XYZ file of C-alpha atoms in Angstrom:
602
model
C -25.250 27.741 -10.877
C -21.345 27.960 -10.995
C -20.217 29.118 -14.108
C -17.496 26.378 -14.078
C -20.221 23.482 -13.364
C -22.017 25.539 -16.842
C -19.337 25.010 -18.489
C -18.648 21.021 -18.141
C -21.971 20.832 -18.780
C -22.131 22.845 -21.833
C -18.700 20.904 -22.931
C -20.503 17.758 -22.234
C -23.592 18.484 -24.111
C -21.146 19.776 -27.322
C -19.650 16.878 -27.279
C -22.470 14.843 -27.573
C -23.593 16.241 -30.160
C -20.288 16.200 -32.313
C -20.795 11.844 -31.773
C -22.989 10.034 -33.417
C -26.668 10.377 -32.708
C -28.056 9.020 -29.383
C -31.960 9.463 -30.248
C -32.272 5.546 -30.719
C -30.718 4.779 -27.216
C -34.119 4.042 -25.420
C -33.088 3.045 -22.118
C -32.211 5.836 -19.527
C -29.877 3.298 -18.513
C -28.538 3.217 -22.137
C -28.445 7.107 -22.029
C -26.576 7.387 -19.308
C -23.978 4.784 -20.157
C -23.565 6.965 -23.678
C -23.294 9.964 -21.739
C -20.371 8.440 -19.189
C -18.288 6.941 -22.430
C -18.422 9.867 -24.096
C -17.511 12.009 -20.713
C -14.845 10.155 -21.082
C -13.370 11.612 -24.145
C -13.358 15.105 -22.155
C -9.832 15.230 -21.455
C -9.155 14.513 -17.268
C -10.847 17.196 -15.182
C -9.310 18.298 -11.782
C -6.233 17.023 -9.779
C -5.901 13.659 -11.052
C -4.846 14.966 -14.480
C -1.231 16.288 -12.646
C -0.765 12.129 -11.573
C 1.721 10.255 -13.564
C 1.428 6.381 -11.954
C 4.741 5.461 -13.974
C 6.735 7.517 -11.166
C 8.491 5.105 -8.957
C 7.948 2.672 -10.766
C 12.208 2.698 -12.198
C 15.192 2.683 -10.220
C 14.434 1.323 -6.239
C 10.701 3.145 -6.317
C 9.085 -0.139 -5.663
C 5.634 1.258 -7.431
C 3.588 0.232 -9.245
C 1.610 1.657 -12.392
C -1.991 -0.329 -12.157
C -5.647 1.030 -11.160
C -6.230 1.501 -7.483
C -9.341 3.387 -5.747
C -8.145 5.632 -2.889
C -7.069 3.490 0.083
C -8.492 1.068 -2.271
C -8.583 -3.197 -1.370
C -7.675 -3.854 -5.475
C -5.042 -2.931 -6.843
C -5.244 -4.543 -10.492
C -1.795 -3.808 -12.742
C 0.297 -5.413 -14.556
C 2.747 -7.501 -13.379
C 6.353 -7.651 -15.464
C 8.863 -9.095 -12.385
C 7.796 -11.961 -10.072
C 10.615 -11.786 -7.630
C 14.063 -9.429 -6.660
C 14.033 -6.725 -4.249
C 13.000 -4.144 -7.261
C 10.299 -6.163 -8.010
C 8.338 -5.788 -4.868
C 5.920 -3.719 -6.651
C 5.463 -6.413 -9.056
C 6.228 -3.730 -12.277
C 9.621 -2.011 -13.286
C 10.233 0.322 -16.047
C 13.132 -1.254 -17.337
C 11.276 -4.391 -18.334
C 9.328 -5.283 -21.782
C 7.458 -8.651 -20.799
C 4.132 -8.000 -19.457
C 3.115 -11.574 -17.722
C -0.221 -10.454 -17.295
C -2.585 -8.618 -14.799
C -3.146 -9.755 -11.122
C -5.592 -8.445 -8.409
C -3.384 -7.195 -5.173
C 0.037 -5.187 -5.348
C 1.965 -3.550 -2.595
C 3.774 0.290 -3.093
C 6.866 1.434 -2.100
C 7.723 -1.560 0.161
C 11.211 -3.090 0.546
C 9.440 -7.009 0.853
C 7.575 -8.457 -1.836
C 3.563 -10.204 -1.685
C 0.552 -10.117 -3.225
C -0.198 -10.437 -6.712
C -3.529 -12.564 -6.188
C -5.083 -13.556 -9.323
C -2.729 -12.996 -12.560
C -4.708 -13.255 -15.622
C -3.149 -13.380 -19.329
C -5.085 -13.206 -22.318
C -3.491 -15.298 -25.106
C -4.366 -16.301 -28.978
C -3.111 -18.851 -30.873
C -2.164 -22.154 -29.211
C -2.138 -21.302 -25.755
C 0.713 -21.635 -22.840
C 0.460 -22.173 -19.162
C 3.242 -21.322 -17.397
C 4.749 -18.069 -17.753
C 7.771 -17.334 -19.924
C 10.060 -16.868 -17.355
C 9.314 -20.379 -15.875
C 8.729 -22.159 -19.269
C 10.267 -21.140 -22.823
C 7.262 -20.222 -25.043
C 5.532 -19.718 -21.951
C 2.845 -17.013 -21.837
C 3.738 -12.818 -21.726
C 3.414 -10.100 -23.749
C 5.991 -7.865 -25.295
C 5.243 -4.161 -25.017
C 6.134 -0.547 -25.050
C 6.029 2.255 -23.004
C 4.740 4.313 -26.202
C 1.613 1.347 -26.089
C 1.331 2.233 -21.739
C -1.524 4.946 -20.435
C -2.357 4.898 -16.514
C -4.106 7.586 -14.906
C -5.403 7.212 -11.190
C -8.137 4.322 -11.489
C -7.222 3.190 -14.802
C -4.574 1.365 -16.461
C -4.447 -0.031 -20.757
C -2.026 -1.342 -23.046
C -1.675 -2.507 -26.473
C 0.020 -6.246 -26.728
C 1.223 -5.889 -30.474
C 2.273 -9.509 -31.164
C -0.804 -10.524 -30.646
C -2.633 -7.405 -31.311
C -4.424 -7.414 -28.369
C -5.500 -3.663 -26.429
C -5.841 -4.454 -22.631
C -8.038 -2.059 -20.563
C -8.421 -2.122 -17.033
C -10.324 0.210 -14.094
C -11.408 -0.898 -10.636
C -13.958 0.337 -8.375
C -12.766 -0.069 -4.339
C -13.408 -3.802 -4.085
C -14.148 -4.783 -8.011
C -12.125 -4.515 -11.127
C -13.356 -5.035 -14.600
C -10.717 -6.306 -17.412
C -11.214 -5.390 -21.056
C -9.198 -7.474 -23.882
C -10.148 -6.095 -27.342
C -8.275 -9.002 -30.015
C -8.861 -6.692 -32.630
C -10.407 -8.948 -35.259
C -7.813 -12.142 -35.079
C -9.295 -15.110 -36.039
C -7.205 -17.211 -34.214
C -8.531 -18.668 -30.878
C -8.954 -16.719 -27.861
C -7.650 -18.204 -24.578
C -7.627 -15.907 -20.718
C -5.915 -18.103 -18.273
C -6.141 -17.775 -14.779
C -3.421 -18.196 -12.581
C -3.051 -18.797 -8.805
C 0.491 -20.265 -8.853
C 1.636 -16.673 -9.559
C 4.654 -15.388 -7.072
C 3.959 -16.416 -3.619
C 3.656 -19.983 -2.138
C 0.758 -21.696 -2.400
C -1.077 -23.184 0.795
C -3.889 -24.252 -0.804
C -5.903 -23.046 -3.967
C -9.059 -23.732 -6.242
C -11.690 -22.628 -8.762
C -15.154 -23.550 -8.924
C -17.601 -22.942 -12.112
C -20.837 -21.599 -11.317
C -22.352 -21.080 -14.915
C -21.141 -21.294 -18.589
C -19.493 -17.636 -17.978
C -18.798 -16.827 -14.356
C -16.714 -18.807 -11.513
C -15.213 -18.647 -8.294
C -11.858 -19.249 -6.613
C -9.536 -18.872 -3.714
C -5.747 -18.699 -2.820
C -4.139 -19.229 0.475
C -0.308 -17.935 0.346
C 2.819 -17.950 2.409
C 5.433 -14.659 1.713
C 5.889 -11.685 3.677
C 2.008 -13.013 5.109
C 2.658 -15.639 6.359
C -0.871 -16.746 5.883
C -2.583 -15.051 3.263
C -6.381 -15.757 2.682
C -7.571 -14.421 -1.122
C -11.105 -14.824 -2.411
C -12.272 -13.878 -5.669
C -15.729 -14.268 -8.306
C -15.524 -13.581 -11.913
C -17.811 -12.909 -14.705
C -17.425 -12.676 -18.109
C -19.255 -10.602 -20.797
C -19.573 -13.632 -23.654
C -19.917 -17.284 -22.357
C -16.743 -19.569 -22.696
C -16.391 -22.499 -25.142
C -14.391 -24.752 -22.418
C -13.206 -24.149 -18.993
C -10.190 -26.620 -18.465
C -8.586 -26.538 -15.111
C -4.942 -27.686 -14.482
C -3.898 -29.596 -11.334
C -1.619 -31.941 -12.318
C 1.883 -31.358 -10.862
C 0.644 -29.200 -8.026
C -0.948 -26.592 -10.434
C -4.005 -24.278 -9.510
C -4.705 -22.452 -13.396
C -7.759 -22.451 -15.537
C -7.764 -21.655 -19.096
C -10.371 -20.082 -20.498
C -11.754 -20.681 -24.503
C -13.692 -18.350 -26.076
C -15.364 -18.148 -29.551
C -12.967 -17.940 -32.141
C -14.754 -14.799 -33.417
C -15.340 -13.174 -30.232
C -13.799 -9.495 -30.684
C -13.674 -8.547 -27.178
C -13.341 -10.520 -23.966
C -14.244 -9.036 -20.440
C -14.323 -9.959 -17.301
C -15.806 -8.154 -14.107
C -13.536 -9.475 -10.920
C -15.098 -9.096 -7.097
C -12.445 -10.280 -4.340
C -12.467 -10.710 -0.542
C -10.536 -11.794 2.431
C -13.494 -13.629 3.974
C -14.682 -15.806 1.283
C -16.402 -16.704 -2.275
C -19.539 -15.025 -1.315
C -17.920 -11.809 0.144
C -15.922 -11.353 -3.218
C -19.428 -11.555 -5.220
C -20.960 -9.785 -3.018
C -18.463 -6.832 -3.665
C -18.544 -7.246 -7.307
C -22.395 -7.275 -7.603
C -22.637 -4.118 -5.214
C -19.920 -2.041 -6.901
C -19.621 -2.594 -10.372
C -22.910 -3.265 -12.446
C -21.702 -2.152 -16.158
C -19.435 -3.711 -18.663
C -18.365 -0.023 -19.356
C -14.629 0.434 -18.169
C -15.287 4.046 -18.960
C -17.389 4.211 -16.900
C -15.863 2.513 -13.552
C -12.932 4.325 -14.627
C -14.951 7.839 -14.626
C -16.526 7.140 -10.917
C -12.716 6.399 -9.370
C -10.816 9.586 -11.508
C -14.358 11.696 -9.819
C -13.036 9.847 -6.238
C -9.424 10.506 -6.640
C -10.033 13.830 -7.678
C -12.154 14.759 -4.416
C -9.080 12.762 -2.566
C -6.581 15.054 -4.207
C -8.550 18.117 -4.572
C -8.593 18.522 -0.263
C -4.751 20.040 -1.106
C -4.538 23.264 -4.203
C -0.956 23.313 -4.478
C -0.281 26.881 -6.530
C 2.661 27.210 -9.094
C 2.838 28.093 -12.814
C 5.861 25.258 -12.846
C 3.140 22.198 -14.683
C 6.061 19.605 -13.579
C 6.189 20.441 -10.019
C 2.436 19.730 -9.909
C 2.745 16.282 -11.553
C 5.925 15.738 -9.126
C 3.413 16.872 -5.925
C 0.087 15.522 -6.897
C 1.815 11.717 -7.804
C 3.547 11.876 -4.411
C 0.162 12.891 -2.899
C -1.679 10.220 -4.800
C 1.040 6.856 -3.803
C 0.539 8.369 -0.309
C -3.093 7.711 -0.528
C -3.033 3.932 -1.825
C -2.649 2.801 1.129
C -3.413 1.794 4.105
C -6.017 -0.228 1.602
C -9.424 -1.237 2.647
C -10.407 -4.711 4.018
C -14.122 -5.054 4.888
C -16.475 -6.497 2.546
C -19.656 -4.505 1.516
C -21.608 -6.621 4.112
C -19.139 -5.128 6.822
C -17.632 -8.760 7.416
C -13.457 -9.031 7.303
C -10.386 -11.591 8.204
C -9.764 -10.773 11.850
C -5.885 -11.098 13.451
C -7.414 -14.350 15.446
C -8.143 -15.432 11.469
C -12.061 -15.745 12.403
C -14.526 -13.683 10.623
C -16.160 -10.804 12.422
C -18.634 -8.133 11.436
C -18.766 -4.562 11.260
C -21.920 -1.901 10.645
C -20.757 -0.516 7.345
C -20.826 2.074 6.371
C -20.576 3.177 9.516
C -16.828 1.217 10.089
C -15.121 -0.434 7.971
C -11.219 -2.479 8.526
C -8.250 -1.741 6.613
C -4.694 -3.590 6.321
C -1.192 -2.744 5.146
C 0.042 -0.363 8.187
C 3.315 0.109 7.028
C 3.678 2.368 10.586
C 7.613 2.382 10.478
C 7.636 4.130 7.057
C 4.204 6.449 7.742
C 3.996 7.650 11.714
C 6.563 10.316 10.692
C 5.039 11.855 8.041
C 1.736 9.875 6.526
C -0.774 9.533 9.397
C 0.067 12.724 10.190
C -1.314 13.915 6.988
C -4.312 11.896 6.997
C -5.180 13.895 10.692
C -5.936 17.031 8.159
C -6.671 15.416 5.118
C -8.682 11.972 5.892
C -9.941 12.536 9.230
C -12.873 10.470 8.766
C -10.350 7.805 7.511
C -8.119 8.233 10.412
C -11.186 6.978 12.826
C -11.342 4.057 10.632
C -7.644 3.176 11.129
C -8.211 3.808 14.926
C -10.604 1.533 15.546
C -8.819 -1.154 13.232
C -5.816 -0.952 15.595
C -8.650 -0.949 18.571
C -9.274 -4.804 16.781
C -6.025 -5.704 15.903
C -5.057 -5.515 19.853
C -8.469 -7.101 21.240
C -7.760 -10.221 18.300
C -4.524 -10.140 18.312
C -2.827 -9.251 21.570
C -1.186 -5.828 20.601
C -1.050 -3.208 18.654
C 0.317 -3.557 15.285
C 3.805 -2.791 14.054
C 3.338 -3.746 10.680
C 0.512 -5.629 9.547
C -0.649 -7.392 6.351
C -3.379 -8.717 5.250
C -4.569 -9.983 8.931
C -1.344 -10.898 9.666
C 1.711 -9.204 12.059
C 5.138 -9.395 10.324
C 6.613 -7.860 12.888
C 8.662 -5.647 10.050
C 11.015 -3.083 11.499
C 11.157 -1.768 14.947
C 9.478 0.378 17.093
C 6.019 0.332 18.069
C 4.628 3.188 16.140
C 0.639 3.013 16.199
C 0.849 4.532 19.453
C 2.473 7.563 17.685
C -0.348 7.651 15.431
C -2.902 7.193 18.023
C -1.876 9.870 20.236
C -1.127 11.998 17.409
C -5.114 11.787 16.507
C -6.434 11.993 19.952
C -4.280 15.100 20.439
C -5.937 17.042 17.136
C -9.454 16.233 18.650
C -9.681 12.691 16.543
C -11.061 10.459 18.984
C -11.985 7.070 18.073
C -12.042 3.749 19.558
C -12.349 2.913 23.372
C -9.672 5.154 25.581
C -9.259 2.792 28.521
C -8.795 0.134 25.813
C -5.860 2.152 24.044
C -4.201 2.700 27.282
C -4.078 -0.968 28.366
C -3.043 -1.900 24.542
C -0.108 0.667 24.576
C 1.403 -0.759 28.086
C 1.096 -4.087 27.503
C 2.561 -3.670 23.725
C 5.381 -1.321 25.105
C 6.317 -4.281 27.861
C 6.338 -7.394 25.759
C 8.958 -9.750 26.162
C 10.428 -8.902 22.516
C 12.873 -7.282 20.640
C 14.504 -5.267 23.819
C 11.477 -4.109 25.162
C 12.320 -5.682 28.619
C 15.369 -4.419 29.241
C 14.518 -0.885 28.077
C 12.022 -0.602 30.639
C 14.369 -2.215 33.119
C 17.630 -0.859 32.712
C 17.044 2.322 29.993
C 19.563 0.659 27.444
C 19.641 -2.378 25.120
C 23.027 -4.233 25.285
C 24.027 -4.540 21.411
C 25.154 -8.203 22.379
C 21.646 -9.133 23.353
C 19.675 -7.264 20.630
C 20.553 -5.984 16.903
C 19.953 -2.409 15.772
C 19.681 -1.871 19.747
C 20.737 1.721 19.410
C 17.548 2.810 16.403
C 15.261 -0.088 18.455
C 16.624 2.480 22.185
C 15.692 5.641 20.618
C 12.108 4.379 19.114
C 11.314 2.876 22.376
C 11.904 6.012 24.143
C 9.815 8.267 21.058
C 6.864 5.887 21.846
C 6.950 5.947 25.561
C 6.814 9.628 25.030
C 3.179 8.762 22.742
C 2.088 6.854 25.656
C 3.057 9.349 28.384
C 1.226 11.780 26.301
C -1.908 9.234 25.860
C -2.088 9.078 29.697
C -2.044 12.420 30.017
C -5.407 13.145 27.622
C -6.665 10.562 30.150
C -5.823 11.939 33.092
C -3.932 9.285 34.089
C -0.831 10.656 36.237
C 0.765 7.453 37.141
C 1.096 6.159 33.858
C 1.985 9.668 31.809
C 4.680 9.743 34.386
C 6.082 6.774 34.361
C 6.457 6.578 30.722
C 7.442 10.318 30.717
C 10.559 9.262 32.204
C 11.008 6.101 30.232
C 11.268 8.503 27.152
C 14.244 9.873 28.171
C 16.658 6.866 29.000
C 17.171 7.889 24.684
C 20.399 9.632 26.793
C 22.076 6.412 27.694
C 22.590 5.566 24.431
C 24.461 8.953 24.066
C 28.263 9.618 23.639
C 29.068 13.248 24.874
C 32.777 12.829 24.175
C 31.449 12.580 20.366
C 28.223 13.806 20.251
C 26.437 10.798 18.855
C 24.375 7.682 20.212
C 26.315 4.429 19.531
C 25.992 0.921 20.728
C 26.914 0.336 24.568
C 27.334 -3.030 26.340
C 27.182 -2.325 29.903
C 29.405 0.717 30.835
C 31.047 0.324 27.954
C 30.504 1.693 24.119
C 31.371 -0.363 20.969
C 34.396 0.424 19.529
C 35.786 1.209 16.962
C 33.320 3.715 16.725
C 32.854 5.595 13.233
C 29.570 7.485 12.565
C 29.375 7.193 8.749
C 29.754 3.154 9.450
C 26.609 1.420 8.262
C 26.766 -1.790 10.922
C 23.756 -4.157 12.378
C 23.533 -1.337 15.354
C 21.194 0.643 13.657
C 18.173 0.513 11.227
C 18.659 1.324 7.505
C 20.870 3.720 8.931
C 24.264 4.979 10.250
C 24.884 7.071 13.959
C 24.982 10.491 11.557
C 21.308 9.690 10.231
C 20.011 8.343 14.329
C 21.893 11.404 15.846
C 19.180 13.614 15.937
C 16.229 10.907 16.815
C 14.882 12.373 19.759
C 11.714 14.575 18.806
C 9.940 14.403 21.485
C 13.028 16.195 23.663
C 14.266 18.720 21.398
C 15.738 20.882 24.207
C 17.359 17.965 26.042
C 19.003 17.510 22.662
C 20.144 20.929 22.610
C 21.420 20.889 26.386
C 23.448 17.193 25.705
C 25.178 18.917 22.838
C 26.223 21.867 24.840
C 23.809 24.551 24.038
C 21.768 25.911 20.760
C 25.479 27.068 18.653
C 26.859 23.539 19.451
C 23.830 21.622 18.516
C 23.025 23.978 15.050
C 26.867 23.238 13.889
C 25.952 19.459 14.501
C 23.013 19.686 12.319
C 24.912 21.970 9.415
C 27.353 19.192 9.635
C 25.071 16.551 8.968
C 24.121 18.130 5.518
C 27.901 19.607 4.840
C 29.721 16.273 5.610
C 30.932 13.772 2.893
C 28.481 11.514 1.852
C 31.102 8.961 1.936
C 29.568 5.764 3.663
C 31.581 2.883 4.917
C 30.563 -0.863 6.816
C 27.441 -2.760 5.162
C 25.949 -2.003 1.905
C 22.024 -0.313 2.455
C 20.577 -0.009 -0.445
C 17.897 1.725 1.347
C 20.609 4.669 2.343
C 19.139 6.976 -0.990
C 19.081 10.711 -1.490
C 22.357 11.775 0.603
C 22.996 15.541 1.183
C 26.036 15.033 3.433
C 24.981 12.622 5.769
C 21.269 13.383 5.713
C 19.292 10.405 3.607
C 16.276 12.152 1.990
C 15.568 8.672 0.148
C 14.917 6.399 3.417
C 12.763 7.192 6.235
């Protein structure tokens, strides 16, 4: 035996015994529950103790601070700011209204969805709108001092109405924990579908005096969202009243007046009612939240354990292991426990699971660079999974994704990046999915009629008066011709690695050797007044200094169109020397500048 593995258990077993005695617990499924709650008072074991969720979640971080499973399909936090561009995460640090807790939440994104399900507990006389619809509307003042997250987990103490929220969620579960702390005023949990996005069409059903079922189909950033959730509560409900008048979709819940503690246990799906029980029944069968939240913190600390990241500096840890957990939230999982999921055709299809299993939010503009190639060493396994989700999303769908959500293409930001990270996979010996099928997706994807695609192929340019951002949209093309040219070539395919071998490098007619830069052309001719620190609609979150080195895939051809390696090394010191002085368009995107170089954008 390990001496370290001795040791928790010999920590464990003191422990115990400094708690009140167990010897009346007959059960073995009593003693184990005693055993995980008081586990729990062991302070965090392993990696996950170095995570602090509440970075990102200020200034433009766009996170959020709320219980998520690894690559998790819940993500249940709590949700302070329905709309704005820093609200995307549905939580910033600046506010001190909490409008309750809902089911789904996006990280880091620019675009704001999700936020399935909110549920508020209440006392008193209850409300059912939220405050910042309705004066005297429902939300709860709070404190960071009264906040604790930790990877899986999330609580809070409510102290005008002296209510301590707990919260932990399995993959595809969550389980909510309101303790009212001996008020004897009523106790009310409403549910609300209304929340955020626009509703399609939305509903509850009761199936007993304390579980039910609902489901919410939303238009945002989806454009057609399908949400399916079943709930259970620990202590039946005096009244379930559900509001529909005016175009509502809420229930409020009643419970006894001197009920101390209200839970609920939450399943949800993307296929239906049945699918979201289903995951609920499978995954979390306790009303412990110490204990769900023990089995995630065990999960994320495997996840986060795969890197040891050595320095005596404790705040560079916390600094490297949050940045390593927010990179594994997502892409987040989106096959039920029976293997069934939302297809891109919207019809329900069925996978062997464990053996597959479908995921959603492929951010691919903001992760081919830097994310997927991480997962090659660290979720290999994983990266299979995402494979053969893309494999799907071009046999349902018509082509490869760019960035899709929740079974739906947005179409967000340019380029067509999954065949970056399929290439990159098949390259390291990752091989999933069909090949032939991969090849055919990536040609037909690369030649749609769309976004400049045609004229790429055709003439090796985009005219800026026919497309915007042509210049960024130019020198993706040509980076993902390059993945395709390099896919062909794992095949064995010499007709097609050619061909797009030399479509990669049309990136040159885009560039400027009078001025060493790529700028907008129309024609033979290039947009002037030309100025590189301009922010205009010719490039992507970006200016010419932060596109002037977008060529990866050539870095010698770089080097030769710049006039050898001392030429092209003072270009890149320049870069990071230059003012940071940027003129044209506001971008609040354009973060992080050292010189010219933005650190904060992609």
């Amino acid at each position: 035996m390990k001496y370290g593995l001795l040791i928790g258990i010999l920590t464990i077993y003191g422990l115990l015994l400094a708690q009140p005695p167990i010897e009346k617990l007959k059960k073995a499924s009593d003693l184990r529950q005693a055993v995980f709650d008081r586990m729990n008072q062991i302070p965090a074991l392993g990696h996950s103790k170095y995570v602090n969720p509440f970075i990102g979640t200020g200034g433009h971080g766009h996170t959020y601070p709320g219980a998520s499973a690894p690559f998790g399909m819940m993500q249940l936090s709590p949700d302070t700011r329905p709309e704005g561009w820093d609200g995307c995460g549905g939580y910033h640090y600046e506010d001190s209204i909490v409008y309750g807790f809902s089911h789904t939440h996006l990280s880091g994104t620019g675009i704001p969805d999700y936020a399935d399900l909110l549920i508020c507990p209440q006392v008193g006389t209850p409300a059912l709108e939220p405050a910042y619809l309705q004066a005297g509307g429902y939300g709860h003042r709070f404190t960071h001092s009264d906040e604790k997250a930790s990877p899986g987990a999330y609580s809070v103490k409510l102290p005008d109405a002296n209510i301590h929220v707990d919260l932990a969620v399995t993959e595809r579960a969550g389980i909510h924990r309101y303790n009212f702390n001996g008020t004897t005023l009523d106790k009310y949990v409403i549910l609300d579908l209304d929340y955020r996005d626009k509703v399609l069409d939305a509903g509850f059903e009761l199936t007993s005096s304390n579980s039910l079922q609902g489901h919410r189909r939303s238009q945002a950033w989806a454009q057609d969202q399908h949400f399916y959730f079943y709930l259970e509560t620990n202590v039946p409900w005096v009244s379930a009243k559900e509001i529909t008048e005016n175009g509502r979709h809420k229930m409020l819940l009643k419970f006894p007046a001197e009920t101390r503690v209200v839970q609920l246990r939450v399943g949800i799906s993307s296929v239906d009612m049945k699918g979201a029980q289903r995951n609920l029944q499978k995954e979390i069968t306790t009303w412990s939240v110490e204990t769900v939240k023990m089995l995630t913190a065990q999960k994320w600390n495997d996840e986060l354990g795969k890197i040891d990241f050595y320095t005596t500096d404790e705040e560079l840890k916390t600094i490297f292991y949050t940045a390593l957990y927010h990179s594994y939230l997502n892409p987040n999982l989106f096959s039920d426990v029976d293997g069934r999921y939302r297809g891109m055709d919207q019809q329900i299809h069925t996978l062997p699971y464990p053996e597959s299993q479908q995921y959603t939010v492929f951010s691919l503009w903001d992760t081919f660079r830097a994310a997927h190639p991480l997962f090659t060493l660290t979720e290999q396994e994983r990266s299979k999974r995402f494979l053969e989700t893309f494999e799907r999303h071009y046999t349902e769908g018509g082509d490869l994704p760019v960035w899709e959500l929740s079974a739906n293409e947005t179409e967000c930001m340019i380029g067509y990046h999954s065949v970056s990270v399929i290439a990159d996979a098949w390259a390291k010996g990752i091989h999933a999915g069909d090949a032939n099928t991969f090849l055919k997706a990536m040609q037909e994807t690369a030649n749609r009629n769309e976004f400049g695609k045609v004229q790429f192929g055709e003439e090796g340019f985009i005219s800026f008066n026919k497309e915007h951002e042509s210049v960024s949209k130019a020198l993706e093309f040509a980076y993902d011709d390059y993945c395709v040219s390099l896919f062909a070539g794992m095949m064995e395919n010499e007709a097609v690695r050619k061909e797009y071998e030399n479509r990669s490098y049309q990136f040159i007619n885009h560039y400027n050797a009078k001025n060493g830069f790529f700028q907008a052309r129309k024609s033979g001719m290039w947009f002037a007044p030309f100025r590189p620190e301009e922010v205009n609609f010719h490039f992507t979150e970006a200016n010419a200094w932060q596109y002037s080195l977008f060529a990866p895939h050539a870095v010698g051809t770089m080097i030769q169109l710049h006039g050898g390696k001392e030429k092209f090394v003072a270009h890149l010191d320049e870069m990071f020397t230059t003012s940071s002085q940027t003129s044209g368009r506001n971008q609040a995107d354009i973060t992080g500048l050292i010189g010219q170089y933005a650190h904060g954008n992609e």
